[in-house]
Coordinates of C-alpha atoms in Angstrom, one line a residue:
Chain G
X1011 CA 22.5 105.8 82.5
X1012 CA 22.8 108.9 84.4
X1013 CA 25.9 110.0 86.2
X1014 CA 25.6 110.0 90.0
X1015 CA 29.2 111.0 90.8
X1016 CA 31.3 113.2 88.5
X1017 CA 34.8 114.0 89.6
X1018 CA 36.8 116.4 87.4
X1019 CA 40.5 117.0 87.7
X1020 CA 40.5 116.9 91.5
X1021 CA 43.8 118.1 92.9
X1022 CA 45.0 118.8 96.4
X1023 CA 48.5 119.1 97.8
X1024 CA 49.2 118.9 101.5
X1025 CA 52.1 120.7 103.3
X1026 CA 54.2 117.5 103.1
X1027 CA 53.8 117.7 99.3
X1028 CA 51.7 114.5 99.2
X1029 CA 48.1 114.6 98.0
X1030 CA 46.1 113.8 95.0
X1031 CA 46.7 114.9 91.4
X1032 CA 44.2 115.4 88.6
X1033 CA 41.7 112.7 89.6
X1034 CA 38.8 112.3 87.2
X1035 CA 36.2 109.6 87.4
X1036 CA 32.5 108.9 87.0
X1037 CA 30.0 106.7 88.7
X1038 CA 26.8 105.7 87.0
X1039 CA 23.5 105.0 88.7
X1040 CA 23.4 101.4 89.9
X1041 CA 27.2 101.0 89.9
X1042 CA 29.1 99.3 92.7
X1043 CA 32.3 101.2 92.3
X1044 CA 35.4 99.8 93.9
X1045 CA 38.0 102.3 94.8
X1046 CA 41.3 100.6 95.4
X1047 CA 44.8 101.6 96.2
X1048 CA 47.7 101.0 98.6
X1049 CA 47.7 102.6 102.0
X1050 CA 48.3 106.3 101.7
X1051 CA 47.4 106.4 98.0
X1052 CA 44.8 109.2 98.6
X1053 CA 41.5 107.2 98.7
X1054 CA 40.3 108.8 101.9
X1055 CA 41.3 112.2 100.7
X1056 CA 39.2 111.8 97.6
X1057 CA 36.3 110.5 99.6
X1058 CA 36.5 113.4 102.0
X1059 CA 36.4 115.9 99.2
X1060 CA 33.4 114.1 97.7
X1061 CA 31.6 114.6 101.0
X1062 CA 32.7 118.2 101.7
X1063 CA 34.9 117.3 104.7
X1064 CA 37.9 118.6 102.8
X1065 CA 38.4 121.2 100.1
X1066 CA 40.1 120.7 96.8
X1067 CA 42.8 123.0 95.5
X1068 CA 41.5 122.5 92.1
X1069 CA 38.8 120.5 90.3
X1070 CA 35.1 119.7 91.0
X1071 CA 33.0 117.1 92.6
X1072 CA 29.4 116.8 91.5
X1073 CA 26.9 114.5 93.2
X1074 CA 23.5 114.1 91.4
X1075 CA 24.5 117.0 89.2
X1076 CA 25.1 119.4 92.2
X1077 CA 28.5 120.8 92.9
X1078 CA 29.6 119.8 96.4
X1079 CA 31.5 123.1 97.0
X1080 CA 28.6 125.4 96.1
X1081 CA 25.4 123.4 96.5
X1082 CA 26.2 121.2 99.4
X1083 CA 22.7 120.5 100.8
X1084 CA 21.3 119.5 97.4
X1085 CA 24.4 117.4 96.6
X1086 CA 24.2 115.5 99.9
X1087 CA 20.4 115.1 100.0
X1088 CA 20.5 111.5 98.7
X1089 CA 23.9 110.4 100.0
X1090 CA 24.9 108.2 102.9
X1091 CA 28.5 108.4 104.2
X1092 CA 30.8 106.3 106.3
X1093 CA 34.3 107.7 106.2
X1094 CA 37.2 106.1 108.1
X1095 CA 36.0 104.9 111.6
X1096 CA 32.4 105.0 112.5
X1097 CA 32.1 107.6 115.1
X1098 CA 29.1 108.3 117.3
X1099 CA 28.2 110.3 120.3
X1100 CA 29.3 107.9 123.0
X1101 CA 27.2 109.4 125.8
X1102 CA 24.0 108.6 123.9
X1103 CA 22.3 105.3 123.1
X1104 CA 22.7 103.9 119.6
X1105 CA 19.0 104.7 119.0
X1106 CA 19.3 108.3 120.1
X1107 CA 22.3 108.7 117.7
X1108 CA 20.1 107.6 114.8
X1109 CA 17.2 109.7 115.9
X1110 CA 19.4 112.8 115.9
X1111 CA 20.5 112.0 112.4
X1112 CA 17.0 111.1 111.2
X1113 CA 15.6 114.5 112.4
X1114 CA 17.6 116.2 109.6
X1115 CA 15.4 114.4 107.0
X1116 CA 11.8 115.7 107.3
X1117 CA 10.4 113.1 105.0
X1118 CA 11.8 110.1 106.8
X1119 CA 9.2 107.9 108.5
X1120 CA 9.7 107.4 112.3
X1121 CA 9.9 103.6 111.9
X1122 CA 13.0 103.9 109.6
X1123 CA 15.2 104.0 112.7
X1124 CA 13.7 100.6 113.8
X1125 CA 14.2 99.3 110.3
X1126 CA 17.9 100.1 110.1
X1127 CA 18.5 98.9 113.6
X1128 CA 16.9 95.6 112.6
X1129 CA 18.9 95.5 109.4
X1130 CA 22.3 95.8 111.1
X1131 CA 21.3 93.6 114.0
X1132 CA 21.5 96.2 116.8
X1133 CA 17.8 96.2 117.9
X1134 CA 18.6 94.3 121.1
X1135 CA 21.2 96.9 122.2
X1136 CA 19.6 100.0 120.8
X1137 CA 19.1 101.6 124.2
X1138 CA 22.6 101.0 125.5
X1139 CA 25.1 103.8 125.4
X1140 CA 27.4 103.7 122.4
X1141 CA 30.4 104.0 124.8
X1142 CA 29.6 100.4 125.8
X1143 CA 29.5 99.1 122.2
X1144 CA 32.3 96.9 120.8
X1145 CA 34.1 98.1 117.7
X1146 CA 32.0 95.9 115.5
X1147 CA 28.8 97.2 116.9
X1148 CA 30.0 100.8 116.4
X1149 CA 30.8 100.0 112.8
X1150 CA 27.4 98.5 112.3
X1151 CA 25.9 101.6 113.9
X1152 CA 27.9 103.7 111.4
X1153 CA 26.5 101.7 108.6
X1154 CA 23.0 102.1 110.0
X1155 CA 23.5 105.8 110.2
X1156 CA 24.8 105.9 106.6
X1157 CA 21.7 104.0 105.2
X1158 CA 19.2 105.7 107.5
X1159 CA 18.0 108.3 104.9
X1160 CA 17.4 105.7 102.3
X1161 CA 20.3 107.1 100.2
X1162 CA 20.6 106.5 96.5
X1163 CA 24.4 106.7 96.8
X1164 CA 26.5 105.2 99.6
X1165 CA 30.1 106.4 100.1
X1166 CA 31.9 103.9 102.3
X1167 CA 35.6 104.2 103.2
X1168 CA 37.0 100.9 104.6
X1169 CA 33.7 99.9 106.2
X1170 CA 35.3 96.7 107.6
X1171 CA 38.3 98.5 109.1
X1172 CA 39.3 97.1 112.5
X1173 CA 36.7 94.3 112.5
X1174 CA 37.2 90.7 113.3
X1175 CA 36.3 88.0 110.8
X1176 CA 32.7 87.7 112.0
X1177 CA 32.3 91.5 111.9
X1178 CA 33.7 91.7 108.4
X1179 CA 31.3 89.0 107.2
X1180 CA 28.3 90.8 108.8
X1181 CA 29.2 94.1 107.2
X1182 CA 29.9 92.5 103.8
X1183 CA 26.5 90.7 103.9
X1184 CA 24.7 93.9 104.7
X1185 CA 26.4 95.7 101.8
X1186 CA 25.7 93.0 99.4
X1187 CA 22.1 92.8 100.5
X1188 CA 21.7 96.6 100.0
X1189 CA 23.3 96.5 96.6
X1190 CA 21.1 93.6 95.5
X1191 CA 17.7 94.5 97.1
X1192 CA 17.7 98.3 97.4
X1193 CA 19.7 99.0 94.2
X1194 CA 21.9 101.5 96.0
X1195 CA 24.8 102.9 94.0
X1196 CA 28.0 102.3 96.0
X1197 CA 31.3 104.1 96.0
X1198 CA 33.4 101.9 98.2
X1199 CA 37.0 101.5 99.2
X1200 CA 38.0 98.3 100.9
X1201 CA 41.0 95.9 101.3
X1202 CA 38.6 93.0 101.0
X1203 CA 39.5 92.5 97.4
X1204 CA 37.9 89.1 96.9
X1205 CA 34.5 90.3 98.2
X1206 CA 34.9 93.5 96.2
X1207 CA 35.5 91.5 93.1
X1208 CA 32.1 89.8 93.7
X1209 CA 30.3 93.0 94.2
X1210 CA 31.9 95.6 92.0
X1211 CA 31.1 96.2 88.3
X1212 CA 33.3 99.3 88.0
X1213 CA 36.7 100.0 89.5
X1214 CA 39.3 102.7 89.9
X1215 CA 42.9 102.1 91.1
X1216 CA 44.7 104.9 92.8
X1217 CA 48.4 105.0 93.6
X1218 CA 50.5 108.0 94.9
X1219 CA 47.6 110.3 94.5
X1220 CA 47.0 109.4 90.8
X1221 CA 44.4 107.3 89.1
X1222 CA 46.2 104.4 87.4
X1223 CA 43.2 102.9 85.7
X1224 CA 39.5 103.3 85.8
X1225 CA 36.6 101.5 84.1
X1226 CA 34.3 98.5 83.9
X1227 CA 35.8 95.6 85.8
X1228 CA 35.1 92.9 83.3
X1229 CA 36.7 94.9 80.5
X1230 CA 39.7 95.6 82.7
X1231 CA 40.3 91.9 83.4
X1232 CA 39.3 90.7 79.9
X1233 CA 41.2 87.4 79.8
X1234 CA 44.4 89.0 80.9
X1235 CA 44.0 88.6 84.6
X1236 CA 42.3 85.8 86.5
X1237 CA 41.4 87.9 89.5
X1238 CA 41.0 91.5 90.5
X1239 CA 43.8 91.1 93.0
X1240 CA 46.2 90.1 90.2
X1241 CA 45.1 93.0 88.1
X1242 CA 45.4 95.4 91.1
X1243 CA 49.0 94.2 91.9
X1244 CA 50.0 94.4 88.3
X1245 CA 48.8 98.0 87.9
X1246 CA 50.4 99.2 91.2
X1247 CA 53.7 97.4 90.5
X1248 CA 53.7 98.7 86.9
X1249 CA 53.4 102.3 88.3
X1250 CA 56.3 101.5 90.7
X1251 CA 58.3 100.0 87.9
X1252 CA 58.7 96.6 89.6
X1253 CA 56.6 94.5 87.1
X1254 CA 56.6 94.7 83.4
X1255 CA 54.4 91.8 82.3
X1256 CA 50.8 90.7 82.9
Chain I
X63 CA 15.2 126.0 107.1
X64 CA 14.1 122.6 108.4
X65 CA 17.7 121.5 108.8
X66 CA 18.5 124.6 110.9
X67 CA 15.6 124.0 113.3
X68 CA 16.3 120.3 113.5
X69 CA 20.0 120.9 114.2
X70 CA 19.3 123.6 116.9
X71 CA 17.2 120.9 118.6
X72 CA 19.9 118.3 118.1
X73 CA 22.7 120.5 119.5
X74 CA 20.6 121.5 122.5
X75 CA 19.8 117.9 123.2
X76 CA 23.5 117.0 122.9
X77 CA 24.3 119.5 125.7
X78 CA 21.4 118.3 127.8
X79 CA 22.5 114.6 127.6
X80 CA 25.9 115.4 129.0
X81 CA 26.3 114.7 132.6
X82 CA 28.2 117.8 133.3
X83 CA 25.3 120.0 132.0
X84 CA 23.0 118.4 134.5
X85 CA 25.6 118.8 137.2
X86 CA 25.8 122.5 136.4
X87 CA 22.0 122.8 136.4
X88 CA 21.9 121.1 139.8
X89 CA 24.5 123.4 141.2
X90 CA 22.6 126.4 139.8
X91 CA 19.6 125.3 141.8
X92 CA 21.5 124.4 144.9
X93 CA 23.9 127.3 145.3
X94 CA 21.3 130.1 145.9
X95 CA 19.2 128.0 148.2
X96 CA 22.2 126.8 150.2
X97 CA 23.7 130.3 150.4
X98 CA 20.4 131.8 151.6
X99 CA 19.9 129.2 154.2
X100 CA 23.5 129.8 155.5
X101 CA 23.0 133.5 155.4
X102 CA 19.6 133.3 157.2
X103 CA 21.1 131.2 159.9
X104 CA 24.2 133.4 160.3
X105 CA 22.2 136.6 160.3
X106 CA 19.7 135.4 162.8
X107 CA 22.6 134.3 165.1
X108 CA 24.4 137.7 165.0
X109 CA 21.1 139.7 164.9
X110 CA 22.1 141.8 161.8
X111 CA 20.5 141.5 158.4
X112 CA 23.3 142.5 156.2
X113 CA 21.8 141.0 153.1
X114 CA 18.1 141.5 152.6
X115 CA 15.8 139.3 150.5
X116 CA 15.5 142.1 148.0
X117 CA 19.2 142.2 147.3
X118 CA 19.9 138.5 147.4
X119 CA 19.0 137.5 143.8
X120 CA 21.2 140.3 142.4
X121 CA 24.0 139.2 144.7
X122 CA 23.6 135.7 143.3
X123 CA 23.5 137.0 139.7
X124 CA 26.8 138.8 140.3
X125 CA 28.3 135.5 141.4
X126 CA 26.8 133.6 138.5
X127 CA 27.9 136.0 135.8
X128 CA 31.4 136.5 137.2
X129 CA 32.4 132.9 137.7
X130 CA 29.8 130.2 137.4
X131 CA 28.1 130.8 134.0
X132 CA 31.3 131.8 132.2
X133 CA 32.7 128.5 133.3
X134 CA 29.7 126.7 131.8
X135 CA 30.0 128.8 128.6
X136 CA 33.7 127.9 128.3
X137 CA 33.0 124.2 128.8
X138 CA 30.1 123.9 126.5
X139 CA 31.6 126.0 123.7
X140 CA 34.8 123.9 123.9
X141 CA 32.9 120.7 123.8
X142 CA 30.6 121.8 120.9
X143 CA 33.5 122.7 118.6
X144 CA 37.0 121.7 119.7
X145 CA 35.7 118.6 121.5
X146 CA 33.7 117.3 118.5
X147 CA 36.6 118.1 116.2
X148 CA 39.0 116.2 118.4
X149 CA 36.8 113.1 118.9
X150 CA 35.9 113.1 115.2
X151 CA 32.1 113.4 115.8
X152 CA 31.9 116.7 113.9
X153 CA 31.7 114.8 110.7
X154 CA 28.5 113.1 111.8
X155 CA 26.6 116.3 111.1
X156 CA 28.9 117.7 108.4
X157 CA 28.2 114.8 106.1
X158 CA 24.4 115.4 106.3
X159 CA 22.5 117.7 103.9
X160 CA 23.0 120.8 106.0
X161 CA 25.4 123.6 105.2
X162 CA 28.3 124.4 107.5
X163 CA 26.8 127.9 108.1
X164 CA 23.7 126.3 109.5
X165 CA 25.7 123.9 111.6
X166 CA 27.7 126.8 113.0
X167 CA 24.6 128.9 113.6
X168 CA 22.7 126.1 115.2
X169 CA 25.6 125.3 117.6
X170 CA 25.7 129.0 118.6
X171 CA 22.0 129.2 119.1
X172 CA 22.0 126.0 121.3
X173 CA 24.6 127.7 123.5
X174 CA 22.4 130.8 123.7
X175 CA 19.4 128.6 124.6
X176 CA 21.4 127.1 127.4
X177 CA 22.7 130.4 128.7
X178 CA 19.0 131.6 128.8
X179 CA 17.9 128.4 130.5
X180 CA 20.6 128.6 133.2
X181 CA 19.8 132.3 133.9
X182 CA 16.1 131.3 134.2
X183 CA 16.9 128.5 136.6
X184 CA 19.2 130.7 138.5
X185 CA 16.5 133.4 138.7
X186 CA 13.9 130.9 140.0
X187 CA 16.3 129.4 142.5
X188 CA 17.3 132.8 143.7
X189 CA 13.7 134.0 144.0
X190 CA 12.8 131.0 146.1
X191 CA 16.0 131.4 148.2
X192 CA 15.2 135.1 148.8
X193 CA 12.1 134.1 150.9
X194 CA 14.4 132.5 153.5
X195 CA 15.9 135.9 154.2
X196 CA 14.5 138.8 156.1
X197 CA 13.0 141.8 154.4
X198 CA 10.0 142.6 152.2
X199 CA 9.9 141.7 148.6
X200 CA 8.1 144.3 146.5
X201 CA 6.8 144.2 143.0
X202 CA 9.5 146.7 142.0
X203 CA 12.2 144.4 143.4
X204 CA 10.8 141.4 141.4
X205 CA 10.8 143.6 138.3
X206 CA 14.4 144.6 138.9
X207 CA 15.4 140.9 139.2
X208 CA 13.7 140.1 135.9
X209 CA 15.4 143.0 134.2
X210 CA 18.8 142.2 135.7
X211 CA 18.6 138.4 134.8
X212 CA 17.4 139.3 131.3
X213 CA 20.2 141.9 130.8
X214 CA 22.8 139.4 131.9
X215 CA 22.2 137.3 128.8
X216 CA 24.0 139.7 126.5
X217 CA 27.5 139.7 128.0
X218 CA 27.3 135.9 128.5
X219 CA 26.2 135.4 124.8
X220 CA 29.0 137.7 123.7
X221 CA 31.5 135.6 125.8
X222 CA 30.1 132.5 124.3
X223 CA 30.6 133.7 120.7
X224 CA 34.2 134.8 121.6
X225 CA 35.0 131.4 123.1
X226 CA 33.6 129.7 120.0
X227 CA 36.1 131.7 118.0
X228 CA 38.9 130.7 120.3
X229 CA 37.8 127.0 120.2
X230 CA 38.4 127.0 116.4
X231 CA 42.1 127.0 117.1
X232 CA 42.1 123.9 119.2
X233 CA 41.6 120.2 118.5
X234 CA 40.7 119.1 122.0
X235 CA 38.0 120.3 124.4
X236 CA 40.4 120.4 127.3
X237 CA 42.9 122.7 125.5
X238 CA 40.2 125.2 124.5
X239 CA 38.7 125.1 128.0
X240 CA 42.0 125.7 129.7
X241 CA 43.0 128.6 127.5
X242 CA 39.6 130.1 127.8
X243 CA 39.7 130.1 131.6
X244 CA 43.3 131.4 131.6
X245 CA 42.4 134.3 129.3
X246 CA 39.3 135.1 131.3
X247 CA 41.3 135.2 134.5
X248 CA 44.0 137.4 132.8
X249 CA 41.3 139.8 131.5
X250 CA 39.8 140.0 134.9
X251 CA 43.2 140.5 136.6
X252 CA 44.3 143.2 134.1
X253 CA 41.3 145.2 135.2
X254 CA 43.0 145.8 138.5
X255 CA 46.4 146.7 137.0
X256 CA 45.3 148.5 133.9
X257 CA 41.8 149.8 134.6
X258 CA 42.0 152.3 131.7
X259 CA 42.3 149.6 129.1
X260 CA 40.1 147.0 130.7
X261 CA 37.0 148.8 129.4
X262 CA 37.9 147.6 126.0
X263 CA 37.5 144.0 127.1
X264 CA 34.0 142.5 126.7
X265 CA 34.7 140.6 129.9
X266 CA 34.6 143.9 131.8
X267 CA 30.9 144.1 131.3
X268 CA 29.8 140.8 132.8
X269 CA 28.1 142.8 135.5
X270 CA 26.4 145.3 133.1
X271 CA 23.0 144.1 134.5
X272 CA 23.8 146.4 137.5
X273 CA 23.4 149.4 135.3
X274 CA 19.8 148.4 134.6
X275 CA 18.9 148.6 138.3
X276 CA 17.4 151.6 140.1
X277 CA 15.7 154.7 138.7
X278 CA 18.8 156.6 137.5
X279 CA 19.7 154.3 134.6
X280 CA 22.1 156.0 132.2
X281 CA 20.6 155.2 128.8
X282 CA 23.7 156.6 127.0
X283 CA 26.0 154.3 128.8
X284 CA 23.7 151.3 128.3
X285 CA 23.5 152.0 124.6
X286 CA 27.3 152.4 124.2
X287 CA 28.0 149.1 126.1
X288 CA 25.2 147.4 124.1
X289 CA 26.8 148.5 120.8
X290 CA 30.2 147.5 122.0
X291 CA 29.1 144.0 123.0
X292 CA 27.1 143.6 119.8
X293 CA 30.1 144.7 117.7
X294 CA 32.3 142.2 119.5
X295 CA 29.7 139.5 118.9
X296 CA 29.4 140.2 115.2
X297 CA 33.2 140.3 114.6
X298 CA 33.8 137.2 116.6
X299 CA 30.9 135.4 114.9
X300 CA 32.2 136.2 111.4
X301 CA 35.8 135.3 112.3
X302 CA 34.6 132.1 114.0
X303 CA 32.5 131.0 111.0
X304 CA 35.4 131.8 108.6
X305 CA 37.6 129.4 110.5
X306 CA 34.9 126.8 111.0
X307 CA 34.1 126.8 107.3
X308 CA 37.8 126.4 106.4
X309 CA 38.2 123.5 108.8
X310 CA 39.4 120.2 107.2
X311 CA 38.3 117.0 108.8

């Protein structure tokens, strides 16, 4: 299996002394990689560095073998991104937002915009200005924008953030369908740990800017833990020194 | 290069789809025609033709380059950079397969396209408006108008590049816009109090199109101003890109 994401000794320290330290991980083609950690652990920082939105003090990120810092266009050519909240140009329609993004991919068929609008269930409101969309609709538009280019890797940071239960279920179903039918490799952080347990085959747990554990999910659990949630809490509490047994 | 062309189009479209851009465009059309109708009425009432049709487009260009178009430049540059940074939409393009340099260049080019478009619209509106006033319009006069409106592009483009640099220090469009306007007013005001140093401000050459008019054009002076504005543009462009490239989202 070939490596889609290679992160080597990634380090960044902010002015408040927080940050990430010596993060290394790999994602293989076809993986659904769950990236977990408490709030403020550094998940978004890592994802921002993976997508060139932020620079590392040390270390490297390679996507499809290309260094993000030096060969950005090649590294991002097959990548779809949804980091933090799904922003869009509010003075444009949902469709126009997607058309703008689509124009950066010369090989993309014109009907692809219709396909993704259909997939996320926004066809009926495609001509409405995004400023009139609900939070759930914006999040679905963000997902549509991320999958627009038919990416081979999707980097999603809390894709269900701020959504109601119905919105969460819709986003989860779209993600599961994409993983199942389009064989997209996912690198995803989410607090929906039950759903993530169903989807992920590989996980990484981050706490206080450090990777606590990383690897194949089934091997990590291996009879010791009944659920991913149990394993996650054990690892985080072990790091904090509050739990000493499985 | 496809991504650069595509993003120039996208950035131009983004400016176009904002209501304030259309408002500015409408004002650009309305002001010359409105002013000429008022002048024609006033001049016919008092029986003196103080402003002839030949001079009118240049008079309007002075007004546009001193106040109106700089305001548009400040607003658009602030929106394109500080505004997008503030409302978090800059990441929409920065997470696509296009380098930051191309994003920066395409935004600058789109501002240049809009400056050229506004000058063109202002020229057409002023030419139409000139027919409401008394006086003959000769072919030489029309050539002068074309040259003056064309020449006005350079100081406005320089101003645009400078404001883009300034916008890198702000995280909101309104902050960048306010400071740009205040600095512009300060630069203009200082020309009255310190005329000897004002020539070192690029804003002092917003009316350099006047140097292109008439038969006695001083080519040496034109060249030195051109080199000065070009130098300022290059320096501000490099500094602006440096800051844009270092930006963390």
